[in-house]
mmCIF file of C-alpha atoms and ligand atoms in Angstrom:
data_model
loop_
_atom_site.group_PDB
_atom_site.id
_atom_site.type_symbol
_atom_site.label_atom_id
_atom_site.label_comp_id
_atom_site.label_asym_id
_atom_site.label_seq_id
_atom_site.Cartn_x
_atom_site.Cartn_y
_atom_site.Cartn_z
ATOM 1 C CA UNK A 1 -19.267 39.912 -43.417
ATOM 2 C CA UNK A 2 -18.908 36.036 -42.844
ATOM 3 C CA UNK A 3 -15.806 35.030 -40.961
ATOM 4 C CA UNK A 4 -13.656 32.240 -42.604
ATOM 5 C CA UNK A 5 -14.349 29.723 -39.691
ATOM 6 C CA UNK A 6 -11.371 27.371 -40.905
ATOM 7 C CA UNK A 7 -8.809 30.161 -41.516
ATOM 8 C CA UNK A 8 -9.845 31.141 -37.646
ATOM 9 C CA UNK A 9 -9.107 27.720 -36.211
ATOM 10 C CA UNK A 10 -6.090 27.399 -38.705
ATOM 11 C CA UNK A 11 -6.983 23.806 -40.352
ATOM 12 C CA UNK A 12 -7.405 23.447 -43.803
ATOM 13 C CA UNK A 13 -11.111 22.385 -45.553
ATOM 14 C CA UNK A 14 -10.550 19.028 -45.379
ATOM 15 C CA UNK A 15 -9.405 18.654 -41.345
ATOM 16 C CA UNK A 16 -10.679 15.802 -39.806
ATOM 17 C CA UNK A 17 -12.775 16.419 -36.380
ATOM 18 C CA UNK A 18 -9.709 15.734 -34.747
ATOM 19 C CA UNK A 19 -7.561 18.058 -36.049
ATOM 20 C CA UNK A 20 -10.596 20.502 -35.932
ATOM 21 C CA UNK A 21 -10.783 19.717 -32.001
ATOM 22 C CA UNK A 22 -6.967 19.741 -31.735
ATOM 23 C CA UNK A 23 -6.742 23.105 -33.409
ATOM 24 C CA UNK A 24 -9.237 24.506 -30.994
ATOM 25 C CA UNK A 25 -7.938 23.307 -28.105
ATOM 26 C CA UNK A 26 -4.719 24.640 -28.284
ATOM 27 C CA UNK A 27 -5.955 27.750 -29.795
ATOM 28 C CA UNK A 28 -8.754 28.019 -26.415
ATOM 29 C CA UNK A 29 -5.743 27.554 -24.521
ATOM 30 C CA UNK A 30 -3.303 30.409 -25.691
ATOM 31 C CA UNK A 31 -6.459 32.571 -25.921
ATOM 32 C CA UNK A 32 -7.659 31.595 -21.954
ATOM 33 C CA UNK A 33 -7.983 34.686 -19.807
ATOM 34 C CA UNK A 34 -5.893 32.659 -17.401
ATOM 35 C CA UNK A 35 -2.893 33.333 -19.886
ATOM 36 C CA UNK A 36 -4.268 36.122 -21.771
ATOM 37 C CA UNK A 37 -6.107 38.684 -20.554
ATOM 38 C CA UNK A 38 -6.384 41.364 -23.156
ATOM 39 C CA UNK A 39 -9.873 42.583 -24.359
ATOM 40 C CA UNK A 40 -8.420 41.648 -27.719
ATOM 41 C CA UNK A 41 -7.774 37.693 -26.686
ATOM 42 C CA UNK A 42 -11.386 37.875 -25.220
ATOM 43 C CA UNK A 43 -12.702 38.763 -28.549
ATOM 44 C CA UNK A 44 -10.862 36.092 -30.641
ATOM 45 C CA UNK A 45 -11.255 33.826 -27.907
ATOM 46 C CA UNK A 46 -14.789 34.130 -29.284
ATOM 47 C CA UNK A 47 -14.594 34.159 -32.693
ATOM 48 C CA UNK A 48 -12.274 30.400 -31.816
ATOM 49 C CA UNK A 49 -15.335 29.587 -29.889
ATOM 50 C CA UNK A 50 -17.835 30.019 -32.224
ATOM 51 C CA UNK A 51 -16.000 28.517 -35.596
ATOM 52 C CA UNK A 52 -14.970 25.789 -33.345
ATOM 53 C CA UNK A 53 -19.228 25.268 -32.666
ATOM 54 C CA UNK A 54 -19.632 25.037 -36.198
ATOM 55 C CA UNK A 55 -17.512 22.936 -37.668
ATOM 56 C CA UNK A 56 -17.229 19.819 -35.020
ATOM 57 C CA UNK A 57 -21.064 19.835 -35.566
ATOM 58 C CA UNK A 58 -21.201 17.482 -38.952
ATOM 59 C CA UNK A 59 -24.375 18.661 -39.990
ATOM 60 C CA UNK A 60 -23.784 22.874 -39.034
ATOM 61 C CA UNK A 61 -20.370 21.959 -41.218
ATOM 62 C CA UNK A 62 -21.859 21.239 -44.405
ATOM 63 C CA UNK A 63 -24.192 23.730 -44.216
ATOM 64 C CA UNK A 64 -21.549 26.239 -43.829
ATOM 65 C CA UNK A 65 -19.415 24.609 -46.483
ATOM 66 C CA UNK A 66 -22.322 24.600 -49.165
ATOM 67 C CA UNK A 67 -23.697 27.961 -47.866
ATOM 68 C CA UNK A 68 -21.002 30.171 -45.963
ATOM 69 C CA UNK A 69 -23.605 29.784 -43.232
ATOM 70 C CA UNK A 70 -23.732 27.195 -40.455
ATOM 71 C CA UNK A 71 -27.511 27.161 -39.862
ATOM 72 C CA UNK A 72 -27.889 27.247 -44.137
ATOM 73 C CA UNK A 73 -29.294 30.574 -44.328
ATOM 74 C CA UNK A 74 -28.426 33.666 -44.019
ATOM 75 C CA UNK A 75 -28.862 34.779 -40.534
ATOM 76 C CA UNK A 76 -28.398 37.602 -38.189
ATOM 77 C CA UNK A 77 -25.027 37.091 -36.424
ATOM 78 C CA UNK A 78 -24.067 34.569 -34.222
ATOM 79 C CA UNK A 79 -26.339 34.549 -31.266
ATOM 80 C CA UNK A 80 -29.389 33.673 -34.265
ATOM 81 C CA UNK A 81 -29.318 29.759 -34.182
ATOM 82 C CA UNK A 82 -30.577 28.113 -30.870
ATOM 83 C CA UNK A 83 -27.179 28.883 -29.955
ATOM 84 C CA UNK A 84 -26.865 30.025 -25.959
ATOM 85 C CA UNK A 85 -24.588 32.473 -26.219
ATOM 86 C CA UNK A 86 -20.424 32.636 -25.807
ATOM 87 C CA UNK A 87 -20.526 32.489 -21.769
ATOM 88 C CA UNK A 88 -22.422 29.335 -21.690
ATOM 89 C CA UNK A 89 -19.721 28.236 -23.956
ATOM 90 C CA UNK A 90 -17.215 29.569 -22.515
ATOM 91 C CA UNK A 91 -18.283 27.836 -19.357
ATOM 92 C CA UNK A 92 -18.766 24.778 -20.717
ATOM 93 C CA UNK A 93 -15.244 24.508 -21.487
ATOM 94 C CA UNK A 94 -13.685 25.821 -18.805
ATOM 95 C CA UNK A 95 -16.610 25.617 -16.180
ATOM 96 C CA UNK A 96 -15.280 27.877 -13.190
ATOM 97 C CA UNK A 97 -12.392 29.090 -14.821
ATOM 98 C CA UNK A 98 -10.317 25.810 -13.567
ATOM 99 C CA UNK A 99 -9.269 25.362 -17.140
ATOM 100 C CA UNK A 100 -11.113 22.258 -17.784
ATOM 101 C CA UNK A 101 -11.452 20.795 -21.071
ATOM 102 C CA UNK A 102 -12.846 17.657 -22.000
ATOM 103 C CA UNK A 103 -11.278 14.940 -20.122
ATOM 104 C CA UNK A 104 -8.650 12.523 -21.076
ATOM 105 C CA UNK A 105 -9.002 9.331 -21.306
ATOM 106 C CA UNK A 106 -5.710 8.335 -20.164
ATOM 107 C CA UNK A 107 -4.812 7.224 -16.656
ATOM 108 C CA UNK A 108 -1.850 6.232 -14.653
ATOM 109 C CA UNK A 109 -1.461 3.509 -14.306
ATOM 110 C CA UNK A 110 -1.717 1.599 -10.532
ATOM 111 C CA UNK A 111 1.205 0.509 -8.464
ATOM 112 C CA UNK A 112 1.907 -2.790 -7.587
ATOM 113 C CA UNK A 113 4.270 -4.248 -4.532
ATOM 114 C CA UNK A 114 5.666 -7.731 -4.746
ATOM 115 C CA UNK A 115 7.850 -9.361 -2.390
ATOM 116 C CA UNK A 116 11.201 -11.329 -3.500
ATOM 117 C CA UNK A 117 12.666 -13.796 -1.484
ATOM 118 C CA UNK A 118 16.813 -13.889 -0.923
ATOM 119 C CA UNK A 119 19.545 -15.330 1.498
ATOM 120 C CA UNK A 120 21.167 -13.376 3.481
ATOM 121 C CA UNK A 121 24.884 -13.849 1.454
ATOM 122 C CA UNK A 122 22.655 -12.426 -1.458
ATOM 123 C CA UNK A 123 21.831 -9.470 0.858
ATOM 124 C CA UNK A 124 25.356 -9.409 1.787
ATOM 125 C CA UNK A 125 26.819 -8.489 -2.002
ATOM 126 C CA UNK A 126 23.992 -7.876 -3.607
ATOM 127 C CA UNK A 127 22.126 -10.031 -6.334
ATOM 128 C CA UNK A 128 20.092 -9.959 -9.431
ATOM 129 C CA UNK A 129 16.515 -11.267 -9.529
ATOM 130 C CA UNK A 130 15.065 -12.771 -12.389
ATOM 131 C CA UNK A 131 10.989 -11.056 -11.115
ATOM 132 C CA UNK A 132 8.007 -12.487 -12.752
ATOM 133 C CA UNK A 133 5.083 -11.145 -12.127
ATOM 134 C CA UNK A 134 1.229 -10.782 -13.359
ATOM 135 C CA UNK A 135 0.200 -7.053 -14.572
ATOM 136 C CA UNK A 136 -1.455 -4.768 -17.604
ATOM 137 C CA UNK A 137 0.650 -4.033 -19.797
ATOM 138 C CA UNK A 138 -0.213 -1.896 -23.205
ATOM 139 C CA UNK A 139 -2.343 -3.569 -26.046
ATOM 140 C CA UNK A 140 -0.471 -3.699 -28.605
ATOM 141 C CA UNK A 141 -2.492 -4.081 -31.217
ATOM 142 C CA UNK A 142 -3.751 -0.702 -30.230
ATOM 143 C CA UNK A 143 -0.752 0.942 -28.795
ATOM 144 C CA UNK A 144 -2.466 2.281 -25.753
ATOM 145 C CA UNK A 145 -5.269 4.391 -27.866
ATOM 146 C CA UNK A 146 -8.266 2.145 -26.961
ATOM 147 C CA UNK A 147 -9.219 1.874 -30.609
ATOM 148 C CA UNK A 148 -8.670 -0.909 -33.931
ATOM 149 C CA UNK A 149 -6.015 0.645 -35.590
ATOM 150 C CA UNK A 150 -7.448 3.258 -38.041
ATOM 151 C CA UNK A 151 -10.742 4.221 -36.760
ATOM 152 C CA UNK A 152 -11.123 7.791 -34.524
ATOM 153 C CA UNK A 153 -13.073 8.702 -31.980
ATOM 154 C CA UNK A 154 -16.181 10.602 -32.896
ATOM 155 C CA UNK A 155 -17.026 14.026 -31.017
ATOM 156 C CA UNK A 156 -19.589 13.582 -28.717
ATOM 157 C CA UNK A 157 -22.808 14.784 -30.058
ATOM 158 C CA UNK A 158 -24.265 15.541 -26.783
ATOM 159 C CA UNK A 159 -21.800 18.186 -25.415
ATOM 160 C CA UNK A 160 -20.127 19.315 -28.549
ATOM 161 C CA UNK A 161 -16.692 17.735 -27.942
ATOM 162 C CA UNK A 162 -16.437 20.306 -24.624
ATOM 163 C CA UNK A 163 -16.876 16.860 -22.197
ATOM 164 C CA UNK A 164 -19.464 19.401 -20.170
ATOM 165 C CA UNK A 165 -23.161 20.287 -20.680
ATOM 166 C CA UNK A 166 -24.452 23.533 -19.168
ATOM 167 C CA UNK A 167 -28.049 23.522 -18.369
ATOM 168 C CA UNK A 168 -30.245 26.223 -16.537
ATOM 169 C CA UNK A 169 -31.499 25.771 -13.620
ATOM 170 C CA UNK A 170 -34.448 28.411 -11.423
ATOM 171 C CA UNK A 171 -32.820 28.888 -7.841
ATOM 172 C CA UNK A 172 -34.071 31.701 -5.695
ATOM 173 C CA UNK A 173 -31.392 33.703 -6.698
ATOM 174 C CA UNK A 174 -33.001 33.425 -10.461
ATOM 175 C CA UNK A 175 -31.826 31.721 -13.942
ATOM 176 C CA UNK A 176 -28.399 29.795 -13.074
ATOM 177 C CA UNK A 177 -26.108 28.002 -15.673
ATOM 178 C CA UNK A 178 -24.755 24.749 -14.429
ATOM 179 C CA UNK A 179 -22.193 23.215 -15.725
ATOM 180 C CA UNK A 180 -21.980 19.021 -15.275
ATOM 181 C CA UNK A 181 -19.915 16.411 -16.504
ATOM 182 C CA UNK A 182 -21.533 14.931 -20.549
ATOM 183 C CA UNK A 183 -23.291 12.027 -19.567
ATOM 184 C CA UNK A 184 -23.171 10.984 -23.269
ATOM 185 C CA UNK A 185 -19.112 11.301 -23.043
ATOM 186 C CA UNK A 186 -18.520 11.253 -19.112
ATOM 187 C CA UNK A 187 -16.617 13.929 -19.987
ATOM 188 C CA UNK A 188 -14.211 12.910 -22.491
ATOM 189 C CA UNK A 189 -15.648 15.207 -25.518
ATOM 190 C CA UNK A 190 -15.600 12.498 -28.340
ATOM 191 C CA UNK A 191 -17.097 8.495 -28.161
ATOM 192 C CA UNK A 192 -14.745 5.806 -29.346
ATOM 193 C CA UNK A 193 -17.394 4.036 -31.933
ATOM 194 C CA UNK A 194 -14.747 0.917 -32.466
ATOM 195 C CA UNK A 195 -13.138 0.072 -29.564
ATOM 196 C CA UNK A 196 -9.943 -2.173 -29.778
ATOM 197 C CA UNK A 197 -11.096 -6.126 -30.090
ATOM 198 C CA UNK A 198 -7.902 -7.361 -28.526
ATOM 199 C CA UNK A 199 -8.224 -5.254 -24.988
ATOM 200 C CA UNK A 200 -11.951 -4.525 -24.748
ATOM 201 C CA UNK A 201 -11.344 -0.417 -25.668
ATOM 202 C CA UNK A 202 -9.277 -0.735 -22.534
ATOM 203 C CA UNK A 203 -5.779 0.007 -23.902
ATOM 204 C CA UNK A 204 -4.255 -2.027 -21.906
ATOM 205 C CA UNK A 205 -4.492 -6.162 -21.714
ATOM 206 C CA UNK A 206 -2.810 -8.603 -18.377
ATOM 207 C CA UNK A 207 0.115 -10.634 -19.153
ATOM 208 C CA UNK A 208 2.563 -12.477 -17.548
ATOM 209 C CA UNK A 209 6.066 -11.082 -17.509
ATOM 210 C CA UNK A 210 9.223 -11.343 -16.322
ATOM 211 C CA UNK A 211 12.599 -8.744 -15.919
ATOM 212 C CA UNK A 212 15.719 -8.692 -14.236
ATOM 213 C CA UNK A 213 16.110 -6.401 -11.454
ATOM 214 C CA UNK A 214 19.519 -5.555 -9.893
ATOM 215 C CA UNK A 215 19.162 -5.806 -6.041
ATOM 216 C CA UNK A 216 22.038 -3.600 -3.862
ATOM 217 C CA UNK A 217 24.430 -4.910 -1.694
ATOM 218 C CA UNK A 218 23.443 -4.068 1.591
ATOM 219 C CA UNK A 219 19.788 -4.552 1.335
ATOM 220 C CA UNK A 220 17.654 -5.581 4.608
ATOM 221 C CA UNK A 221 14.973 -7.650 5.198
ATOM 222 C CA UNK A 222 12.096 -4.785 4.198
ATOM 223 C CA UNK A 223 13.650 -2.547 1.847
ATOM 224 C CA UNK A 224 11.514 -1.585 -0.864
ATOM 225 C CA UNK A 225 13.443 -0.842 -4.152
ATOM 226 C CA UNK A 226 11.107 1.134 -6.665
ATOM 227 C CA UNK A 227 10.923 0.198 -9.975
ATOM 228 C CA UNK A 228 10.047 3.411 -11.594
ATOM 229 C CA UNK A 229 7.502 2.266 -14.649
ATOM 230 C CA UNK A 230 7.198 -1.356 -13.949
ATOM 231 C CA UNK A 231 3.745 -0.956 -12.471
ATOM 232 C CA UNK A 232 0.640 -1.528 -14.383
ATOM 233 C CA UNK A 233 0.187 -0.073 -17.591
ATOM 234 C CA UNK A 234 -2.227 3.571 -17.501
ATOM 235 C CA UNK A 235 -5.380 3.241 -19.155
ATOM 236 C CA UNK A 236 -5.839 4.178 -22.822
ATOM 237 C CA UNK A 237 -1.980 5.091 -23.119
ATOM 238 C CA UNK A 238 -1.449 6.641 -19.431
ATOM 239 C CA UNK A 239 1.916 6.429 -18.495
ATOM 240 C CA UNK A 240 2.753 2.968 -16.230
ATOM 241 C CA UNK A 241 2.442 3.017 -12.197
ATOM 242 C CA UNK A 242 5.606 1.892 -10.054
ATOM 243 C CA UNK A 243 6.324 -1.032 -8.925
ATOM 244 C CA UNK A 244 7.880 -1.575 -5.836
ATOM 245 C CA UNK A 245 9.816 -4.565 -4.593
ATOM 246 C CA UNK A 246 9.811 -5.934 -1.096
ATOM 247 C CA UNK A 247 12.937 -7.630 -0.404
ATOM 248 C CA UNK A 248 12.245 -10.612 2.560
ATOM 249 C CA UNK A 249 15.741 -11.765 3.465
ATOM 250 C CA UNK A 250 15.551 -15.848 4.108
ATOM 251 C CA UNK A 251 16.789 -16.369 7.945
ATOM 252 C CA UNK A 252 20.342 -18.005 7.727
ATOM 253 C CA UNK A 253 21.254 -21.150 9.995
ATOM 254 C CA UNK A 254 24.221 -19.550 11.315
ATOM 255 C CA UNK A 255 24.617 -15.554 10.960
ATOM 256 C CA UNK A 256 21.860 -13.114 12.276
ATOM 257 C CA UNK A 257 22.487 -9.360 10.714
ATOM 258 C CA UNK A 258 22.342 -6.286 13.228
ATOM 259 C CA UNK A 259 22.679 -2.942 11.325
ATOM 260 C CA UNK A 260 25.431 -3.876 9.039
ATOM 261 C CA UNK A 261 26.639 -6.299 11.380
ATOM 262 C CA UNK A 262 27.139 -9.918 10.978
ATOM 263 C CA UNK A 263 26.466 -12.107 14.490
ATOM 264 C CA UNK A 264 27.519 -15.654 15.218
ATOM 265 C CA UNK A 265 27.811 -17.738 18.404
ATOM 266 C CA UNK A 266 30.773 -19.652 18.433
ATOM 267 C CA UNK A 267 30.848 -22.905 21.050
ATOM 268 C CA UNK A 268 33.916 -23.260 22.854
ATOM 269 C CA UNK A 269 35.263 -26.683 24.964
ATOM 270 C CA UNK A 270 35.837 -25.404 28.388
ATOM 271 C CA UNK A 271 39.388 -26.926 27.934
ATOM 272 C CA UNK A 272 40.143 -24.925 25.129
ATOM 273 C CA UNK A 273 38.813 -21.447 26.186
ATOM 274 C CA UNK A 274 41.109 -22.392 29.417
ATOM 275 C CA UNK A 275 43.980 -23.139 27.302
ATOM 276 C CA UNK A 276 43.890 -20.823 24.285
ATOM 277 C CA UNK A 277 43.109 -21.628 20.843
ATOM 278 C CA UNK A 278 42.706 -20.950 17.156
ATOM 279 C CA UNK A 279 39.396 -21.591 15.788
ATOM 280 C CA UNK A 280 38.080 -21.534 12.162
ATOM 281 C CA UNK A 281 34.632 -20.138 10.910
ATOM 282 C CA UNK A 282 33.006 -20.218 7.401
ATOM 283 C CA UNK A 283 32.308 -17.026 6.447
ATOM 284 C CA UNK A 284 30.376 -15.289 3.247
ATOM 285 C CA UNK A 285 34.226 -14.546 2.618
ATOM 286 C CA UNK A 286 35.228 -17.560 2.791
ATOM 287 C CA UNK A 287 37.220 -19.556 5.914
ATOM 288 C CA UNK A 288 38.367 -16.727 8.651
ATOM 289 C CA UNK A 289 40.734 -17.903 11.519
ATOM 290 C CA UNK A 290 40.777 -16.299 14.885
ATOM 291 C CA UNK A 291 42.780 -16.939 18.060
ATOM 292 C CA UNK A 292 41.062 -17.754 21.223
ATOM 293 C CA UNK A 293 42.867 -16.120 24.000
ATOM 294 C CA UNK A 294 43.928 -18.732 26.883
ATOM 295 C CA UNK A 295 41.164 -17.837 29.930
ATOM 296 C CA UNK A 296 38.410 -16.440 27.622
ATOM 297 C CA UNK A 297 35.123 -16.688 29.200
ATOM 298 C CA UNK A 298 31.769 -16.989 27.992
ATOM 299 C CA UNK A 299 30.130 -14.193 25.906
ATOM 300 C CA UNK A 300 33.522 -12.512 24.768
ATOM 301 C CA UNK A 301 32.821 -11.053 21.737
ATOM 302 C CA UNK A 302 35.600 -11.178 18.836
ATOM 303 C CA UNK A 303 35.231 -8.904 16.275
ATOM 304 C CA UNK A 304 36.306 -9.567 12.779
ATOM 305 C CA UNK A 305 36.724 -6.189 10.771
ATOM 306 C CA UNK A 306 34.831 -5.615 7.520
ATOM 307 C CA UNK A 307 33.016 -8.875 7.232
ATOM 308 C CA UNK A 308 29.718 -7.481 7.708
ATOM 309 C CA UNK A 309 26.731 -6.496 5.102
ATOM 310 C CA UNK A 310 28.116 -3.998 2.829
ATOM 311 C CA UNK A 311 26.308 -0.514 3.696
ATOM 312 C CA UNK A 312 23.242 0.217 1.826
ATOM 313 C CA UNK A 313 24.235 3.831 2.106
ATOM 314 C CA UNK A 314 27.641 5.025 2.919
ATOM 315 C CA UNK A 315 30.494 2.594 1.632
ATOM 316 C CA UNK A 316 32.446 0.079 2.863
ATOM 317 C CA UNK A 317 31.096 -2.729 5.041
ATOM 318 C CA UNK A 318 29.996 -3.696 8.253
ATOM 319 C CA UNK A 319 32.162 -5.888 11.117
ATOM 320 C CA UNK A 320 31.689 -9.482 11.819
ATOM 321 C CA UNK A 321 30.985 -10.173 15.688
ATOM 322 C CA UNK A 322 31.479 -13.742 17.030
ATOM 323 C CA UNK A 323 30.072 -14.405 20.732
ATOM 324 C CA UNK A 324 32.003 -17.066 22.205
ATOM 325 C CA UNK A 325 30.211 -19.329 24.374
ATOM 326 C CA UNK A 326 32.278 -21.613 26.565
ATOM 327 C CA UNK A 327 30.892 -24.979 26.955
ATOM 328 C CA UNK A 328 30.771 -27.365 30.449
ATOM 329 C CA UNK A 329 31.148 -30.821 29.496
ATOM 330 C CA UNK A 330 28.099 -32.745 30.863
ATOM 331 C CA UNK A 331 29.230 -36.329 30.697
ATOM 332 C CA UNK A 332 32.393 -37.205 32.282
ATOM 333 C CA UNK A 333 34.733 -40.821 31.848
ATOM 334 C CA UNK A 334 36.017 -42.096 34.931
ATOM 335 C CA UNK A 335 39.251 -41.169 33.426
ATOM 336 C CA UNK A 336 38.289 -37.071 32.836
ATOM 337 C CA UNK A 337 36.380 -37.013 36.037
ATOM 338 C CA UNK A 338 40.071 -38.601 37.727
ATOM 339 C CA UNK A 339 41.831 -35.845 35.922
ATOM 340 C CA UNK A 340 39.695 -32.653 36.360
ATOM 341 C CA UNK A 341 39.261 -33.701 40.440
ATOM 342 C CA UNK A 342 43.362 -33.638 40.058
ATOM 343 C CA UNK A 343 43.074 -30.098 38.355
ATOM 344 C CA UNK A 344 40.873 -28.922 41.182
ATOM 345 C CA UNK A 345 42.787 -30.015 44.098
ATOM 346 C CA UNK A 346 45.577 -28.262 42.195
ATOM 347 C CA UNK A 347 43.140 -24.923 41.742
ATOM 348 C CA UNK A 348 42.657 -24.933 45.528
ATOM 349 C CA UNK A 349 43.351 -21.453 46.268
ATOM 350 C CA UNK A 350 40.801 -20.554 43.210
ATOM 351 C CA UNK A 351 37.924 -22.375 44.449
ATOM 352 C CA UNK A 352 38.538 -20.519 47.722
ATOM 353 C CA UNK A 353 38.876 -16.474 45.397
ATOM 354 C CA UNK A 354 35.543 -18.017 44.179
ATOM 355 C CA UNK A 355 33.759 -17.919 47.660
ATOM 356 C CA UNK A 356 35.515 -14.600 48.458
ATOM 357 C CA UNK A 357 34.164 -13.411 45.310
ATOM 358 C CA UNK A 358 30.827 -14.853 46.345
ATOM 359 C CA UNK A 359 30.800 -13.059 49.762
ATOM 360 C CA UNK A 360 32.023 -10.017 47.927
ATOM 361 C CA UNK A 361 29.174 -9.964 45.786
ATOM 362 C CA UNK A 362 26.116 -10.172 48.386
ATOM 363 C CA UNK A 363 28.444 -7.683 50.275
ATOM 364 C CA UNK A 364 27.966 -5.462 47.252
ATOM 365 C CA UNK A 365 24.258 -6.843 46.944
ATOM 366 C CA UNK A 366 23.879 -5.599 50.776
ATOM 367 C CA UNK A 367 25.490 -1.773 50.230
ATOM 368 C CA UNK A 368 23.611 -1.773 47.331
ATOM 369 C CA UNK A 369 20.087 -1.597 49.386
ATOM 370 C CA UNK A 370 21.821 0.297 52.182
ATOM 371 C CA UNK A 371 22.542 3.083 49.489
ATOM 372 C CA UNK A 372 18.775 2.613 48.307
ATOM 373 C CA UNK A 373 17.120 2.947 52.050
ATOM 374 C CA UNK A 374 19.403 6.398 52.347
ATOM 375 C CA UNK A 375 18.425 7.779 49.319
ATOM 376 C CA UNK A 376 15.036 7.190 50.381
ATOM 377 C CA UNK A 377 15.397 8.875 53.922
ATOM 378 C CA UNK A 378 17.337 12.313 51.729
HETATM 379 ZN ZN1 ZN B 401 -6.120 -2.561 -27.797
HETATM 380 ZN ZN1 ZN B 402 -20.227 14.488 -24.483
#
């Protein structure tokens, strides 16, 4: 007794081929052995199969819609009309049990890096970046699907919608099915006949566009921020790559950043690193004042607390670290030269300390190698 091949996928007389696929599909899927492995499922799995055969086949359709029968006579079963049996079809579809079905058209789309330039006070505190940049984004004229706007894709005639052909093939071990990829389809079980005019049946079309993007504080030169979605537009409605931003920090005249550390050399007049001193910096924080103690000597480091680059991770912010440099004055007046000759004759006793100290460091020098020959001899 003829089975009712539309009550068996579930879609009314009318269904298009695309609900008729749908139906199957999702039907082929609940019925897989991978999910279902009951003799029972096996069976319908089968019956699916086979009323699936006939009706995405236009012309076996309206002979079973005029006849009851696909091949529009009355035949023996199902195995009676050039039809290769339910393994090769059940191969086809999910050739080496993988669960493959046709294809999908769709495809991520591909990430993209682009570098943004900022200065270092926008590292600092953080910034927001107006980013332009070129890309695919999705045709809208065809909202991803590849096709003009009311047309469908037509099941591929070659492989039956299943995106697969099996073929025989004579090995040495005998008869072998083999299952390959529709050349017809390349594997996508249907043909789009009308693909979209404004993105070539691409989905997908390049423009130029532009978004604000919210940079951290605390960022270094290097860090890549990813922009989750921002990447090219997928391929006939794939979901959008990443895009990820390379931030290049702009060198800045005065500070240099060390972890979350600001650095700055600060010049100091010999007079006034002698005498003591307050000096003022610019700072990302505006003017800081700090005291130069009387006697400071070259490459004392004053730290200023919580001036630094705010942390990327963690809170709070790093210190500010000034390197003083004292500076010898080079050219002299007869009246400074007079003066400093005064304040040497008056420094007597430290120009002599100086040649102790002298004599006290090749002494040191001189142990130094002793201590290295006796090692040696241990
Ligand atoms: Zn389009
Ligand atoms: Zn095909």
């Amino acid at each position: 007794m003829a089975q009712d091949y539309y009550q068996i996928l579930g879609v009314d007389r009318n269904a298009t081929e695309q609900e008729i696929k749908k139906a199957y599909r999702k039907k082929a899927r609940e019925l897989h052995p991978d999910h279902n492995p009951s003799e029972e499922a096996a069976e319908q799995f089968k019956s699916v199969t086979h009323a699936y055969e006939v009706l995405s086949n236009a012309e076996k359709r309206q002979n079973y819609d005029a006849t009851g029968h696909e091949d529009g006579r009355r035949a023996g079963g199902f195995g009676g009309g050039g039809f290769g049996g339910f393994s090769d079809i059940f191969e086809t579809f999910f050739g080496g049990g993988a669960g493959a079905g046709p294809a999908s058209r769709a495809r991520r789309g591909q990430d993209a890096l682009i570098a943004t330039h900022i200065d270092l006070e926008e590292a600092v505190f953080g910034t927001e970046k107006t980013i332009e940049v070129e890309t695919a984004v999705r045709c809208e004229r065809c909202d991803g699907s590849a096709m003009e706007p009311g047309t469908h894709p037509e099941t591929c005639t070659t492989c039956r919608g299943a995106g697969q052909i099996s073929r025989p093939v004579d090995s040495i071990l005998g008869r072998m099915m083999t299952t390959e990829t529709c050349p017809t389809c390349r594997g996508y079980g249907d043909v789009i006949t009308d693909p979209c005019g404004q993105c070539s049946g691409q989905g997908r079309v390049r423009e130029r566009v532009s978004f604000t993007v919210k940079i951290p504080a605390g960022v270094r030169d290097g860090t890549r921020i990813q922009l989750a979605g921002r990447g090219e537009a997928g391929v006939a409605g794939g979901p959008n790559g990443d895009l990820y931003l390379e931030i290049r920090v702009r060198e800045h005249e005065v500070f240099t950043r060390q972890g979350d550390n600001l650095h700055a050399t600060v010049t100091v007049p010999m007079t006034a690193a002698a005498l003591g001193t307050e000096i003022k910096i610019d700072t990302f924080d505006g003017e800081q004042a700090f005291t130069v103690e009387p006697g400071t000597q070259t490459g004392y480091v004053v730290t200023l607390r919580n001036l630094g680059a705010s942390r990327l991770q963690g809170s709070g912010r790093g210190d500010m670290k000034i390197t003083l440099n004292v500076s010898t004055p080079t050219k002299l007046n007869d009246e400074q030269r007079e003066l400093l000759t005064q304040l040497a004759e008056l420094r007597a006793e430290d120009i002599a300390n100086g040649q102790v100290e002298s004599r006290g460091f090749f002494s040191r020098l001189k142990s130094g190698i002793d201590n290295m020959f006796s090692h040696d001899e241990s």
